[in-house]
Coordinates of C-alpha atoms in Angstrom, one line a residue:
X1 CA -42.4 67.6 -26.9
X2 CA -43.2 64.1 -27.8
X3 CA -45.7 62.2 -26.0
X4 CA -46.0 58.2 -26.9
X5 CA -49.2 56.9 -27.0
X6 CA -50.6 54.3 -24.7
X7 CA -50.2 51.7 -26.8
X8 CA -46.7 52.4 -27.5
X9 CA -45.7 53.1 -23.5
X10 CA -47.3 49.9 -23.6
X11 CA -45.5 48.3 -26.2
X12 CA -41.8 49.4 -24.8
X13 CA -43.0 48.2 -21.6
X14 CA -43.3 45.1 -22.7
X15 CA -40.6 44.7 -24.7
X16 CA -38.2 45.6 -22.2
X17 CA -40.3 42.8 -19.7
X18 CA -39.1 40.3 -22.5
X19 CA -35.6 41.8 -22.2
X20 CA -35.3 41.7 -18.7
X21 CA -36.8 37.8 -18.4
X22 CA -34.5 36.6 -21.6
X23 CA -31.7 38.3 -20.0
X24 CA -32.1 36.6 -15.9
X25 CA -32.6 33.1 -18.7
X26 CA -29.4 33.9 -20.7
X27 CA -27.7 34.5 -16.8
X28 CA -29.2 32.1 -15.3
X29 CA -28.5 29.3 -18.0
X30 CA -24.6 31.0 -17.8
X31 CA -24.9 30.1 -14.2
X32 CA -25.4 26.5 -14.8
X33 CA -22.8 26.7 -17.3
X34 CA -20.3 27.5 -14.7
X35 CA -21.1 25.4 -12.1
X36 CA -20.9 22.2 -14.4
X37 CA -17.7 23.3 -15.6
X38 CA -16.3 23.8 -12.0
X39 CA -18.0 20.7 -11.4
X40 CA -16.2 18.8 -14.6
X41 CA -12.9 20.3 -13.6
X42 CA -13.3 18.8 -9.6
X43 CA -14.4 15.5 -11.0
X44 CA -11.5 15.9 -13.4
X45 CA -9.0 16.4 -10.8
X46 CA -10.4 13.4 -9.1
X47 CA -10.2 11.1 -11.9
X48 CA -7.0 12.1 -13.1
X49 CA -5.9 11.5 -9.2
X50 CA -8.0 7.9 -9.4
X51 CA -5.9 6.8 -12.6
X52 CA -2.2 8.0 -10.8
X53 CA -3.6 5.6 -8.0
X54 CA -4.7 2.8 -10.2
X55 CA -1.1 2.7 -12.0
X56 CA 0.5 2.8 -8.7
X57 CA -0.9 -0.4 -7.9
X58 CA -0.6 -1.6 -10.8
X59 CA 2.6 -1.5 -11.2
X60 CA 2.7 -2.3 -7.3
X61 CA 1.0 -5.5 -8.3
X62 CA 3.4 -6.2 -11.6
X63 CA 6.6 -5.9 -8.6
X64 CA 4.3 -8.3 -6.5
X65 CA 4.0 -10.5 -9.3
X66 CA 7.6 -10.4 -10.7
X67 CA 8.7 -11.4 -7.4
X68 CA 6.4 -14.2 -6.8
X69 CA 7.7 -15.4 -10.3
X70 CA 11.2 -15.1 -9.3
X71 CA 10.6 -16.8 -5.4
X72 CA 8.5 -19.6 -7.3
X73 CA 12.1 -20.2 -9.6
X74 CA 14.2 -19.9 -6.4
X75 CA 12.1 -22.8 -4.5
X76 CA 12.5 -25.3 -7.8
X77 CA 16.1 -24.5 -8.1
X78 CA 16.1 -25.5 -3.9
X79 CA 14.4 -28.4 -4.8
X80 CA 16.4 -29.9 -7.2
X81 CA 19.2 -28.9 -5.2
X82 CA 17.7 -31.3 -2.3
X83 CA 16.9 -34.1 -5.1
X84 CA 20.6 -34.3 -6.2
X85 CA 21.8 -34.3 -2.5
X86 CA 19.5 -36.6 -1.4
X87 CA 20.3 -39.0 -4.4
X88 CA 24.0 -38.9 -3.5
X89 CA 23.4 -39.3 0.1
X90 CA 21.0 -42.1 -0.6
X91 CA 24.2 -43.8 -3.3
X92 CA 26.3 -43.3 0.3
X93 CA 24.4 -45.0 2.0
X94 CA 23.9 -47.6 0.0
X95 CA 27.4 -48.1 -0.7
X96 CA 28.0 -48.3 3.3
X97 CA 25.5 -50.9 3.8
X98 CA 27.2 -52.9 1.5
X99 CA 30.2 -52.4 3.3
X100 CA 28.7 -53.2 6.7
X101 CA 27.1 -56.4 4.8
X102 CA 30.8 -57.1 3.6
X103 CA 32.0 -56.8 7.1
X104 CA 29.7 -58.8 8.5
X105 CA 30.2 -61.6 5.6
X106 CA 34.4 -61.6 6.3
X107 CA 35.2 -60.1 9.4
X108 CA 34.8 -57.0 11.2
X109 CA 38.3 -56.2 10.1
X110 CA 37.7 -56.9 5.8
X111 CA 39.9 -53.6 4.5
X112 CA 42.8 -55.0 7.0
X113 CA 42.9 -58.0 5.9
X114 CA 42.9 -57.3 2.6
X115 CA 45.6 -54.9 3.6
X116 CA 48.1 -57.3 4.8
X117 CA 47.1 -60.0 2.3
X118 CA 48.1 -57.8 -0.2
X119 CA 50.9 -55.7 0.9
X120 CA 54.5 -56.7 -0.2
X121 CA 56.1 -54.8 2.8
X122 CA 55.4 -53.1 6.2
X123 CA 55.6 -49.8 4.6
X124 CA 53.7 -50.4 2.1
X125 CA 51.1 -51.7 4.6
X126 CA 51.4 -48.4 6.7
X127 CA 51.0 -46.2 3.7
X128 CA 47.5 -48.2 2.8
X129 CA 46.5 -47.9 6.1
X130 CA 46.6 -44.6 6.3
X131 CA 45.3 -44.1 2.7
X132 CA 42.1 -46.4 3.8
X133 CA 42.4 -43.6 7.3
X134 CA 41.7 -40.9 5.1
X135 CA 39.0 -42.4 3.2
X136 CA 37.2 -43.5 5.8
X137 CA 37.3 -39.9 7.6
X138 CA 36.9 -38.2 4.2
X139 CA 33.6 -41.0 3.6
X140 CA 32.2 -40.2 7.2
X141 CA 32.8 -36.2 6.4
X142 CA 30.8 -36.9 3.0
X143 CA 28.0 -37.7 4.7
X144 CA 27.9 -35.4 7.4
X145 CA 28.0 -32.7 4.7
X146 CA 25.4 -34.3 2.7
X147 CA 22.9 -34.3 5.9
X148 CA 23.8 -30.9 6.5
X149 CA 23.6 -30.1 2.8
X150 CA 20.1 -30.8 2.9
X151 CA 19.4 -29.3 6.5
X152 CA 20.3 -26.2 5.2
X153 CA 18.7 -26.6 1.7
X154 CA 15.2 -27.8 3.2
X155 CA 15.3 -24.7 5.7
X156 CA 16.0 -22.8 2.9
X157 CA 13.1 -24.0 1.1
X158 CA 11.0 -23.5 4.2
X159 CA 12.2 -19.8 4.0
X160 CA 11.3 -19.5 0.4
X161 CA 8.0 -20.8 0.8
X162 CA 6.9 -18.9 3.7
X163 CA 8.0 -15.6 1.4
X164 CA 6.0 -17.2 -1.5
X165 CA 3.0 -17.3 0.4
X166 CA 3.4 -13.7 2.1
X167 CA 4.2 -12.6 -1.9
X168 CA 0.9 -14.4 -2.6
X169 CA -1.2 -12.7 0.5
X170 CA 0.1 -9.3 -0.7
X171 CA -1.0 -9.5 -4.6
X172 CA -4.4 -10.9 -3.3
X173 CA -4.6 -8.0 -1.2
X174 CA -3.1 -4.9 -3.8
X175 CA -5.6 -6.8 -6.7
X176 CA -8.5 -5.8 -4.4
X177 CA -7.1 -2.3 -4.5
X178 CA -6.9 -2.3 -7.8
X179 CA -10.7 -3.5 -8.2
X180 CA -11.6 -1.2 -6.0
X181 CA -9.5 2.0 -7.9
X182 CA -11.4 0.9 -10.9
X183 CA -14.4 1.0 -9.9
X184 CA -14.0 4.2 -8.5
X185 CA -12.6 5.7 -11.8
X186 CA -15.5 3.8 -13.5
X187 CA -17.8 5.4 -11.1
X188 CA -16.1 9.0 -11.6
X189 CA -16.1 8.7 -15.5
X190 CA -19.3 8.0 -15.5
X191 CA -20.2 11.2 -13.2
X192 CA -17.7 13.0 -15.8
X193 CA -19.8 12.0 -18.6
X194 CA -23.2 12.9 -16.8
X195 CA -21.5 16.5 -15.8
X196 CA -20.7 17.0 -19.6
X197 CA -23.8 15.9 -20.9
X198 CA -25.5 18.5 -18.4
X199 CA -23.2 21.1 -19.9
X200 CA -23.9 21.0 -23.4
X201 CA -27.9 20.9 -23.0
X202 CA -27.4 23.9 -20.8
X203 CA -25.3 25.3 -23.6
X204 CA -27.9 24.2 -26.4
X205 CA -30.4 25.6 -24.5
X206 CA -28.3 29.2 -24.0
X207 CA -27.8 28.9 -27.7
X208 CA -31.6 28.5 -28.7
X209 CA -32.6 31.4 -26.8

């Protein structure tokens, strides 16, 4: 039978202490291991969720802008439309007051005296009078659809503006999202780099051993 001496009992003892302590090291370092790398996956999940949120917004905010651009175009194009109405309207008007001015300088009755100075005949002086009928109706219809031209054009541009400024409130608002999505995927990146980091010393450390 073989016997071992002291010194070797001894001896095996002790190696197999080592064994057993580098062994609950190597498992112990394999638990880290695994807990960063459900911890890299979680904040994985949440960054990749972070940067699906961010590009929602973003392009969110591109609509936002995109329509802003395109109200912005609308209220010129409104506007000029009032300039040119309100220039023609102003040429109407002054073309009236000259008128009145006339009237006042020959006679309330100018266009029928001119009329029957210069008609040849009775009918031709009842076909100018009705021709001068129809211009004045069609002059007074002018200007009643110049005023309400630019009624409707200047509520329209009231309209526009009011949207413009609602556009405006609601990129103001989504570019504080977005802010605040990027610092959130700054904040998890930077927890994602600290998680990997932690990783590969606990791997260089099970390595070394």
């Amino acid at each position: 039978m073989l016997i071992l001496s002291a010194p070797g009992l001894s001896h095996a003892k002790d190696l197999k202490a080592e064994y057993d302590e580098l062994h609950k090291k190597i498992e112990a370092q394999k638990q880290k291991i695994d807990v960063t790398k459900k911890a890299e996956v979680s904040v994985l999940g949440d960054l990749d969720e972070a940067n699906r949120e961010l590009d929602g917004t973003r392009k969110e905010l591109g609509q936002y802008r995109q329509r802003l651009a395109e109200t912005a175009s609308r209220v010129k194009t409104v506007r000029k439309e009032i300039s040119v109405v309100t220039v023609k309207l102003r040429e109407r008007n002054e073309w009236m007051k000259r008128k009145l001015i006339a009237m006042q300088k020959y006679g309330r009755y100018v266009d029928l005296a001119v009329l029957v100075s210069s008609s040849e005949d009775i009918s031709q002086l009842i076909r100018r009078w009705r021709y001068l009928e129809i211009l004045a109706a069609y002059e007074q219809e002018l200007m009643v659809g110049y005023r309400k031209d630019i009624a409707t054009l200047n509520e329209k541009a009231a309209e526009l503006e009011k949207l413009q400024d609602k556009l405006k409130d609601s990129e103001s608002r989504v570019k504080l999202a977005e802010k605040a999505l990027s610092v959130k995927r700054e904040k998890k990146e930077a927890i994602l780099a600290s998680v990997r980091s932690e990783k590969a010393s606990y791997q260089k450390m099970l390595d070394e051993l």
